[in-house]
Coordinates of C-alpha atoms in Angstrom, one line a residue:
A281 CA 187.6 -102.2 112.0
S282 CA 186.0 -102.1 108.5
A283 CA 182.7 -101.3 110.2
A284 CA 184.0 -97.7 110.6
F285 CA 184.1 -97.4 106.8
D286 CA 181.0 -99.1 105.6
E287 CA 178.7 -96.1 105.4
D288 CA 176.3 -97.7 107.8
I289 CA 175.5 -95.8 111.1
R290 CA 174.2 -99.1 112.6
T291 CA 177.7 -100.6 112.6
W292 CA 180.9 -99.4 114.3
W293 CA 184.4 -100.2 115.4
A294 CA 185.3 -99.8 119.1
A295 CA 188.6 -99.9 121.0
T296 CA 188.9 -102.3 123.9
T297 CA 189.6 -99.4 126.4
A298 CA 188.6 -95.8 127.0
A299 CA 192.2 -94.8 127.6
A300 CA 193.7 -91.8 125.8
G301 CA 195.9 -92.8 122.8
E302 CA 193.6 -95.4 121.2
W303 CA 193.7 -94.9 117.4
L304 CA 192.2 -96.0 114.1
A305 CA 194.0 -95.6 110.8
V306 CA 193.3 -96.3 107.2
D307 CA 195.8 -96.7 104.4
L308 CA 194.2 -95.4 101.2
R309 CA 196.6 -97.2 98.9
G310 CA 197.7 -94.5 96.6
S311 CA 198.0 -90.7 96.5
H312 CA 194.7 -88.9 97.1
T313 CA 193.4 -85.4 97.4
V314 CA 191.2 -84.9 100.5
H315 CA 188.6 -82.1 100.6
A316 CA 186.6 -82.9 103.8
I317 CA 186.4 -85.4 106.7
Q318 CA 183.5 -86.4 109.0
I319 CA 183.8 -88.4 112.2
N320 CA 180.7 -90.1 113.5
F321 CA 181.3 -91.4 117.1
A322 CA 179.3 -94.4 118.3
D323 CA 179.4 -93.6 122.1
V324 CA 180.1 -97.2 123.1
G325 CA 180.2 -97.5 126.9
C326 CA 179.1 -93.9 127.5
S327 CA 177.4 -93.4 130.9
I328 CA 175.5 -90.2 130.0
I329 CA 171.8 -91.0 129.5
G330 CA 169.3 -88.3 128.7
G331 CA 171.8 -85.4 129.0
R332 CA 174.7 -83.7 127.3
P333 CA 178.4 -83.7 128.2
N334 CA 179.7 -80.6 129.8
A335 CA 182.6 -78.6 128.4
T336 CA 185.2 -80.6 130.2
D337 CA 183.8 -83.9 129.0
A338 CA 183.6 -83.4 125.3
Y339 CA 185.2 -85.6 122.6
R340 CA 188.8 -84.6 122.2
Y341 CA 190.9 -86.1 119.5
L342 CA 193.0 -85.3 116.4
V343 CA 193.2 -86.6 112.8
E344 CA 196.6 -86.9 111.1
W345 CA 197.7 -87.7 107.6
R346 CA 200.8 -88.9 105.9
A347 CA 202.0 -89.6 102.3
P348 CA 201.6 -93.1 100.8
T349 CA 203.5 -95.9 102.4
V350 CA 206.1 -97.8 100.5
E351 CA 204.2 -101.0 101.3
A352 CA 200.4 -100.8 101.6
T353 CA 200.2 -103.0 104.7
A354 CA 198.9 -102.3 108.2
S355 CA 197.6 -104.0 111.2
G356 CA 193.9 -104.8 110.9
A357 CA 191.3 -105.9 108.4
V358 CA 191.1 -105.0 104.7
A359 CA 187.9 -103.6 103.2
A360 CA 187.2 -101.9 99.8
G361 CA 190.8 -102.0 98.8
W362 CA 192.0 -100.1 101.9
A363 CA 194.2 -101.4 104.7
I364 CA 192.7 -100.5 108.1
G365 CA 194.9 -100.5 111.2
T366 CA 194.4 -100.0 115.0
N367 CA 196.5 -100.2 118.1
S368 CA 193.8 -102.2 119.9
A369 CA 192.7 -105.8 119.5
A370 CA 189.2 -104.3 119.3
T371 CA 185.8 -105.5 118.4
G372 CA 182.8 -103.7 116.9
S373 CA 179.3 -104.6 116.0
A374 CA 180.6 -106.5 113.0
G375 CA 183.0 -108.7 115.0
A376 CA 186.7 -109.1 115.7
M377 CA 189.5 -107.5 113.8
G378 CA 192.0 -109.3 111.6
T379 CA 195.5 -110.3 112.4
A380 CA 198.4 -107.8 112.5
A381 CA 201.0 -107.1 109.9
V382 CA 203.8 -104.6 109.7
G383 CA 204.2 -101.9 107.1
R384 CA 206.9 -99.3 106.2
V385 CA 206.2 -95.6 106.7
A386 CA 207.0 -93.2 103.9
S387 CA 206.7 -90.1 106.0
A388 CA 205.8 -88.8 109.4
W389 CA 202.3 -88.1 110.6
K390 CA 201.0 -84.5 110.3
V391 CA 197.9 -83.0 111.8
V392 CA 195.1 -82.4 109.2
P393 CA 194.3 -78.6 109.3
G394 CA 191.1 -78.0 111.2
L395 CA 191.1 -81.4 112.9
N396 CA 193.2 -80.8 116.0
L397 CA 190.4 -81.1 118.5
S398 CA 192.7 -81.9 121.4
V399 CA 191.2 -79.0 123.5
N400 CA 187.7 -79.2 122.2
T401 CA 184.9 -78.1 124.6
L402 CA 181.9 -78.5 122.3
D403 CA 179.4 -81.3 122.1
R404 CA 180.3 -82.4 118.5
P405 CA 179.8 -86.2 118.1
H406 CA 179.4 -86.0 114.3
T407 CA 182.0 -83.4 113.3
Y408 CA 182.1 -82.5 109.6
V409 CA 185.1 -80.4 108.5
E410 CA 185.5 -79.0 105.0
L411 CA 189.2 -78.2 104.6
S412 CA 190.1 -74.6 103.8
A413 CA 192.3 -75.9 101.0
P414 CA 192.4 -79.4 99.4
L415 CA 195.0 -81.7 101.1
E416 CA 197.0 -83.3 98.3
G417 CA 199.3 -86.4 98.4
V418 CA 197.4 -88.2 101.2
G419 CA 198.2 -91.8 101.5
A420 CA 196.8 -92.6 105.0
L421 CA 194.8 -91.0 107.8
R422 CA 194.7 -91.7 111.5
L423 CA 192.3 -90.7 114.2
T424 CA 193.7 -90.7 117.8
G425 CA 191.3 -90.4 120.7
L426 CA 192.3 -88.3 123.7
H427 CA 189.1 -88.2 125.7
Q428 CA 185.5 -89.5 125.2
P429 CA 182.5 -88.3 127.2
G430 CA 181.0 -90.4 130.0
G431 CA 183.9 -92.8 130.0
A432 CA 183.1 -94.1 126.5
R433 CA 185.5 -96.2 124.6
L434 CA 186.8 -94.7 121.4
S435 CA 184.2 -96.0 118.9
I436 CA 183.6 -94.9 115.3
S437 CA 180.6 -95.7 113.2
G438 CA 181.8 -93.5 110.3
F439 CA 185.4 -92.3 109.5
R440 CA 184.2 -90.6 106.3
I441 CA 186.8 -89.1 103.8
F442 CA 185.7 -86.9 101.0
G443 CA 188.0 -86.4 98.0
I444 CA 189.5 -87.8 94.8
G445 CA 192.0 -90.4 94.1
P446 CA 194.2 -92.3 93.7
V447 CA 196.3 -90.4 91.2
G448 CA 196.3 -92.3 87.9
G449 CA 193.0 -94.0 88.5
S450 CA 189.9 -94.0 86.2
P451 CA 186.2 -93.4 86.8
P452 CA 183.9 -96.4 86.5
A453 CA 182.3 -97.7 83.4
R454 CA 178.7 -96.6 82.7
V455 CA 175.8 -98.7 83.8
T456 CA 174.3 -99.9 80.5
A457 CA 170.8 -98.5 79.9
A458 CA 169.6 -101.8 78.5
S459 CA 170.4 -103.5 81.9
V460 CA 168.2 -101.3 84.0
R461 CA 164.8 -102.7 84.9
V462 CA 162.1 -101.2 87.1
A463 CA 159.1 -103.1 88.5
R464 CA 156.3 -101.4 90.3
D465 CA 154.6 -103.4 93.1
T466 CA 151.1 -104.2 91.8
A467 CA 149.8 -104.6 95.4
D468 CA 151.2 -101.2 96.4
P469 CA 152.1 -98.8 93.6
R470 CA 154.1 -96.6 96.0
H471 CA 156.8 -99.3 95.9
A472 CA 159.2 -100.2 93.1
T473 CA 162.3 -102.3 92.6
V474 CA 165.2 -101.1 90.4
T475 CA 167.8 -103.6 89.2
W476 CA 170.8 -103.1 86.9
A477 CA 174.0 -104.8 85.7
A478 CA 177.3 -104.2 87.5
A479 CA 179.6 -101.5 86.0
A480 CA 183.4 -102.2 86.0
G481 CA 185.3 -100.2 88.5
A482 CA 182.2 -99.0 90.4
E483 CA 182.4 -98.8 94.2
F484 CA 178.7 -97.9 94.7
Y485 CA 175.8 -96.7 92.7
V486 CA 173.3 -93.7 92.9
V487 CA 169.8 -94.4 91.7
R488 CA 168.2 -91.1 90.7
Y489 CA 164.5 -90.7 90.0
G490 CA 161.8 -88.0 89.6
V491 CA 158.3 -87.4 88.4
V492 CA 157.9 -87.3 84.6
A493 CA 157.0 -83.7 83.6
S494 CA 153.6 -83.2 82.1
G495 CA 153.8 -84.1 78.4
A496 CA 157.5 -85.1 78.6
A497 CA 158.7 -88.5 77.5
K498 CA 162.3 -87.9 78.4
G499 CA 164.5 -85.5 80.3
S500 CA 162.4 -85.0 83.4
P501 CA 164.4 -83.7 86.4
L502 CA 165.6 -86.5 88.7
T503 CA 165.3 -84.8 92.1
H504 CA 165.5 -87.9 94.4
N505 CA 168.2 -90.5 94.9
Y506 CA 169.2 -93.7 96.7
Q507 CA 172.9 -94.6 97.4
V508 CA 173.4 -98.4 97.0
Y509 CA 176.5 -100.2 98.3
G510 CA 177.4 -103.8 97.7
A511 CA 174.4 -104.6 95.5
T512 CA 172.9 -104.0 92.0
S513 CA 169.3 -103.5 93.1
T514 CA 167.3 -101.4 95.5
D515 CA 163.7 -101.1 96.7
I516 CA 162.2 -97.6 96.6
R517 CA 159.2 -97.1 98.9
A518 CA 158.6 -93.4 98.4
L519 CA 156.6 -93.1 95.2
V520 CA 153.2 -91.6 94.6
A521 CA 150.5 -93.9 93.3
G522 CA 149.2 -93.1 89.9
I523 CA 152.3 -91.0 88.9
A524 CA 154.9 -91.9 86.2
Y525 CA 158.6 -91.7 87.1
S526 CA 161.9 -91.5 85.3
F527 CA 165.1 -93.3 86.6
A528 CA 168.8 -93.3 86.0
V529 CA 171.6 -95.3 87.7
D530 CA 175.0 -93.7 88.1
A531 CA 178.3 -95.6 88.8
V532 CA 180.7 -94.0 91.4
N533 CA 184.2 -94.6 92.6
S534 CA 186.9 -92.5 94.3
I535 CA 187.9 -91.0 91.0
G536 CA 184.5 -89.7 89.9
V537 CA 180.9 -90.3 88.8
T538 CA 179.8 -91.8 85.5
L539 CA 176.2 -90.6 84.9
G540 CA 173.6 -93.1 83.8
V541 CA 171.1 -92.2 81.0
A542 CA 167.8 -90.9 82.3
Q543 CA 164.8 -92.6 80.8
T544 CA 161.1 -92.8 81.4
T545 CA 160.9 -96.3 82.8
L546 CA 157.9 -96.5 85.1
P547 CA 154.4 -95.5 83.9
A548 CA 151.7 -94.6 86.4
N549 CA 150.4 -98.2 86.3
S550 CA 153.1 -100.6 85.1
V551 CA 154.4 -104.1 85.0
P552 CA 158.2 -104.8 84.9
H553 CA 159.7 -102.5 82.3
D554 CA 163.1 -102.1 80.5
A555 CA 164.9 -98.8 80.9

């Protein structure tokens, strides 16, 4: 089930059946404020090839929320500090789910405004809904499938929740500028590798970079970025040969972003260089 939350479109969770009522839930472990939700369906088992579903065969589902549970336990696997539950002993591209446990419910499930798509007739396999007002006090979210096109099983490659929390948490520490190193590939200067030291409390990192402005040693606009999960390095293969670049590494978690210090780190022709 964790594959539905790993920010990788190439992995997914899938229920064992295409029946109405299959569900996937996540306990956020704490009180969060949710601003938007996106669902990316994976279409596992869909029989439609080279066409689009008609109005009576669209994805129909609803997303519900509840306040934090008294005990943060649920059936399913655990990833990134969340408890993930499902009503199905399902498998996805990443393998089988974990064993079941039982938790206590603090409140009843309520439909998230704008995400009752139980009568949907539109072809919307990657629905993004920005809530009309932030939803506060969210402890868990649940998606229940009612119908999938072409006989597909309920399958999710991305159950994406945008917001802030938990209440009382702290943003991550800053990535130390001294730890950032950039090395340009001498065989192909369009490629570079960026590495840095882990920052306490970071869930992922954003590597920002941009062309050094003419005559500027510092402060160039960093107009491009890479998001990096589960690692403290990344390969960038989108540079222009013979051009100098500036880089910064930001640390991110569900509370906020701690900006890195932008520095000119990569001359037009360079060897490994400290930030």
